[in-house]
Amino acid sequence: MRQAADALRAGRPDRPLTVTTGPGAVRLRLDPQRIRQVLDNLLTNAAVHTPPGTKVTLAVSVLAGCARVTVADTGPGIPPADRHRIFDRFYRVDKARSRDRGGSGLGLAVANSLVEAHGGTIELSGEPGATAFTVTLPLRPDAR
Ligand SMILES: Nc1ncnc2c1ncn2[C@@H]1O[C@H](COP(=O)(O)OP(=O)(O)O)[C@@H](O)[C@H]1O
Ligand SMILES: [Mg+2]
């Protein structure tokens, strides 16, 4: 999380990022490169599909034997009608605009596959005027 946060701050200084972590270490069994890719995809979305100045938050907490990592932004949000397709391959809300931003529409599909491979889930919440993705990953059995 720290590395992904540093990368966003370096690459997108116009999207101020707040990181919130709990007091203790969170013990997970995971492939760090793949989970870094998940975080990068979500953080990049929060930077490219929003106007400059949009605030981004990255937070981790522990709940019910799982780590919950949330990437949220105060951008325009994802319209309710598009939400059920947002994890589909090649799906983009605004085709013309998203293409200008270089998106293939694969980022969330890839993130979803990688999280599922870890036995976790990824969910979209948030109202118009905000977007929040929550990644839930099981804690290591010996850390529950
Ligand atoms: N944080 C966000 N704010 C607004 N729209 C978003 C956000 N994240 C994703 N989207 C929408 O979801 C679509 C799919 O995202 P993704 O799979 O990462 O594809 P892309 O390559 O277009 O970024 C994007 O094209 C965009 O329309
Ligand atoms: Mg993307």
Short mmCIF file of C-alpha atoms and ligand atoms in Angstrom, two decimals:
data_model
loop_
_atom_site.label_atom_id
_atom_site.label_comp_id
_atom_site.label_asym_id
_atom_site.label_seq_id
_atom_site.Cartn_x
_atom_site.Cartn_y
_atom_site.Cartn_z
CA MET A 1 0.00 0.00 0.00
CA ARG A 2 2.80 2.39 0.89
CA GLN A 3 4.55 1.79 -2.42
CA ALA A 4 1.36 2.22 -4.43
CA ALA A 5 0.62 5.42 -2.50
CA ASP A 6 4.12 6.77 -3.19
CA ALA A 7 3.71 6.00 -6.90
CA LEU A 8 0.42 7.86 -7.09
CA ARG A 9 1.80 10.87 -5.22
CA ALA A 10 4.82 11.03 -7.52
CA GLY A 11 2.88 10.52 -10.74
CA ARG A 12 -0.32 12.45 -9.97
CA PRO A 13 0.50 15.24 -7.54
CA ASP A 14 -2.73 17.01 -8.52
CA ARG A 15 -4.86 14.29 -6.89
CA PRO A 16 -4.10 14.67 -3.17
CA LEU A 17 -3.91 11.28 -1.47
CA THR A 18 -4.66 10.43 2.16
CA VAL A 19 -3.58 7.04 3.49
CA THR A 20 -5.13 5.55 6.61
CA THR A 21 -3.81 2.40 8.24
CA GLY A 22 -4.56 0.76 11.55
CA PRO A 23 -2.03 0.56 14.37
CA GLY A 24 -0.81 -2.99 13.79
CA ALA A 25 0.57 -5.06 10.94
CA VAL A 26 -2.00 -6.93 8.83
CA ARG A 27 -0.89 -10.47 8.06
CA LEU A 28 -2.00 -11.72 4.66
CA ARG A 29 -0.94 -14.46 2.34
CA LEU A 30 -0.57 -12.82 -1.05
CA ASP A 31 1.49 -12.20 -4.14
CA PRO A 32 2.78 -8.67 -3.53
CA GLN A 33 3.21 -7.87 -7.23
CA ARG A 34 -0.34 -8.86 -8.08
CA ILE A 35 -1.86 -6.95 -5.20
CA ARG A 36 0.29 -3.97 -6.07
CA GLN A 37 -1.21 -4.18 -9.56
CA VAL A 38 -4.71 -4.19 -8.09
CA LEU A 39 -3.95 -1.09 -6.03
CA ASP A 40 -2.28 0.63 -8.98
CA ASN A 41 -5.30 -0.03 -11.18
CA LEU A 42 -7.71 1.39 -8.61
CA LEU A 43 -5.53 4.38 -7.76
CA THR A 44 -4.88 5.15 -11.42
CA ASN A 45 -8.62 5.09 -12.07
CA ALA A 46 -9.15 7.51 -9.20
CA ALA A 47 -6.65 9.81 -10.90
CA VAL A 48 -7.58 9.53 -14.58
CA HIS A 49 -11.37 9.34 -14.41
CA THR A 50 -11.64 12.41 -12.17
CA PRO A 51 -10.93 16.12 -12.52
CA PRO A 52 -7.69 17.61 -11.18
CA GLY A 53 -7.87 18.39 -7.48
CA THR A 54 -10.02 15.34 -6.70
CA LYS A 55 -9.19 13.92 -3.29
CA VAL A 56 -8.23 10.25 -3.13
CA THR A 57 -8.12 8.07 -0.04
CA LEU A 58 -6.53 4.68 0.54
CA ALA A 59 -7.44 2.92 3.76
CA VAL A 60 -6.98 -0.49 5.31
CA SER A 61 -8.88 -1.98 8.22
CA VAL A 62 -9.50 -5.45 9.61
CA LEU A 63 -12.99 -6.87 9.95
CA ALA A 64 -14.31 -10.40 10.47
CA GLY A 65 -11.09 -12.24 9.61
CA CYS A 66 -10.44 -10.13 6.53
CA ALA A 67 -8.45 -7.09 5.54
CA ARG A 68 -10.52 -4.42 3.83
CA VAL A 69 -8.65 -2.05 1.57
CA THR A 70 -10.66 0.86 0.25
CA VAL A 71 -9.73 3.19 -2.59
CA ALA A 72 -12.10 6.12 -2.74
CA ASP A 73 -12.30 9.42 -4.54
CA THR A 74 -14.55 12.46 -4.61
CA GLY A 75 -14.79 12.50 -8.40
CA PRO A 76 -17.90 12.30 -10.57
CA GLY A 77 -18.74 8.73 -9.55
CA ILE A 78 -19.96 5.85 -11.71
CA PRO A 79 -23.60 6.11 -12.82
CA PRO A 80 -25.93 3.50 -11.27
CA ALA A 81 -26.83 2.13 -14.72
CA ASP A 82 -23.18 1.24 -15.42
CA ARG A 83 -22.30 -0.28 -12.08
CA HIS A 84 -23.27 -3.87 -12.81
CA ARG A 85 -20.93 -3.96 -15.83
CA ILE A 86 -17.98 -2.13 -14.39
CA PHE A 87 -15.90 -5.31 -13.83
CA ASP A 88 -16.63 -6.62 -17.35
CA ARG A 89 -13.73 -6.81 -19.78
CA PHE A 90 -13.38 -3.72 -21.99
CA TYR A 91 -16.27 -1.94 -20.28
CA ARG A 92 -15.91 1.85 -20.02
CA VAL A 93 -18.59 4.27 -18.94
CA ASP A 94 -17.83 7.00 -21.43
CA LYS A 95 -16.30 5.27 -24.42
CA ALA A 96 -14.97 8.32 -26.24
CA ARG A 97 -13.67 10.09 -23.17
CA SER A 98 -12.10 7.03 -21.59
CA ARG A 99 -10.24 6.25 -24.78
CA ASP A 100 -8.67 9.71 -24.70
CA ARG A 101 -7.30 8.73 -21.33
CA GLY A 102 -5.68 5.63 -22.76
CA GLY A 103 -7.91 3.15 -20.98
CA SER A 104 -8.64 -0.25 -22.50
CA GLY A 105 -11.41 -1.02 -20.04
CA LEU A 106 -9.45 -4.00 -18.74
CA GLY A 107 -8.17 -2.55 -15.46
CA LEU A 108 -11.09 -3.51 -13.25
CA ALA A 109 -11.54 -6.91 -14.91
CA VAL A 110 -7.89 -7.69 -14.21
CA ALA A 111 -8.15 -6.37 -10.64
CA ASN A 112 -11.22 -8.53 -10.07
CA SER A 113 -9.47 -11.67 -11.36
CA LEU A 114 -6.38 -11.06 -9.25
CA VAL A 115 -8.39 -10.47 -6.09
CA GLU A 116 -10.52 -13.56 -6.72
CA ALA A 117 -7.35 -15.61 -7.20
CA HIS A 118 -6.45 -14.59 -3.64
CA GLY A 119 -9.80 -15.78 -2.33
CA GLY A 120 -11.02 -12.22 -1.93
CA THR A 121 -13.66 -9.92 -3.35
CA ILE A 122 -13.76 -6.47 -4.86
CA GLU A 123 -16.86 -4.30 -4.66
CA LEU A 124 -17.99 -0.93 -5.87
CA SER A 125 -19.90 1.43 -3.65
CA GLY A 126 -20.33 5.17 -3.63
CA GLU A 127 -22.92 7.69 -4.73
CA PRO A 128 -22.80 10.01 -7.71
CA GLY A 129 -20.08 12.45 -6.74
CA ALA A 130 -17.91 9.76 -5.22
CA THR A 131 -16.49 6.34 -5.98
CA ALA A 132 -15.26 3.72 -3.53
CA PHE A 133 -13.83 0.32 -4.32
CA THR A 134 -13.35 -2.10 -1.44
CA VAL A 135 -10.99 -5.05 -1.75
CA THR A 136 -11.54 -7.73 0.88
CA LEU A 137 -8.77 -10.27 1.41
CA PRO A 138 -8.76 -13.12 3.93
CA LEU A 139 -6.20 -12.80 6.73
CA ARG A 140 -3.62 -15.53 7.06
CA PRO A 141 -5.26 -18.41 8.93
CA ASP A 142 -2.71 -18.04 11.75
CA ALA A 143 -3.47 -14.31 12.03
CA ARG A 144 -7.24 -14.53 12.44
N1 LIG B 1 -12.67 6.16 -9.81
C1 LIG B 1 -13.47 6.22 -10.88
N2 LIG B 1 -14.26 7.31 -11.13
C2 LIG B 1 -15.07 7.37 -12.21
N3 LIG B 1 -15.17 6.39 -13.13
C3 LIG B 1 -14.40 5.29 -12.96
C4 LIG B 1 -13.53 5.15 -11.83
N4 LIG B 1 -12.91 3.94 -11.93
C5 LIG B 1 -13.38 3.38 -13.05
N5 LIG B 1 -14.27 4.18 -13.68
C6 LIG B 1 -15.02 3.86 -14.92
O1 LIG B 1 -14.94 2.46 -15.10
C7 LIG B 1 -14.41 2.17 -16.39
C8 LIG B 1 -13.65 0.87 -16.34
O2 LIG B 1 -12.44 1.01 -15.59
P1 LIG B 1 -11.19 0.15 -16.03
O3 LIG B 1 -11.61 -1.27 -16.14
O4 LIG B 1 -10.05 0.46 -15.12
O5 LIG B 1 -10.90 0.66 -17.51
P2 LIG B 1 -10.05 1.91 -18.04
O6 LIG B 1 -9.00 1.28 -18.86
O7 LIG B 1 -11.03 2.72 -18.86
O8 LIG B 1 -9.52 2.66 -16.85
C9 LIG B 1 -13.61 3.39 -16.77
O9 LIG B 1 -13.49 3.53 -18.16
C10 LIG B 1 -14.40 4.51 -16.15
O10 LIG B 1 -15.46 4.87 -17.02
MG MG B 2 -8.38 1.72 -15.42
#
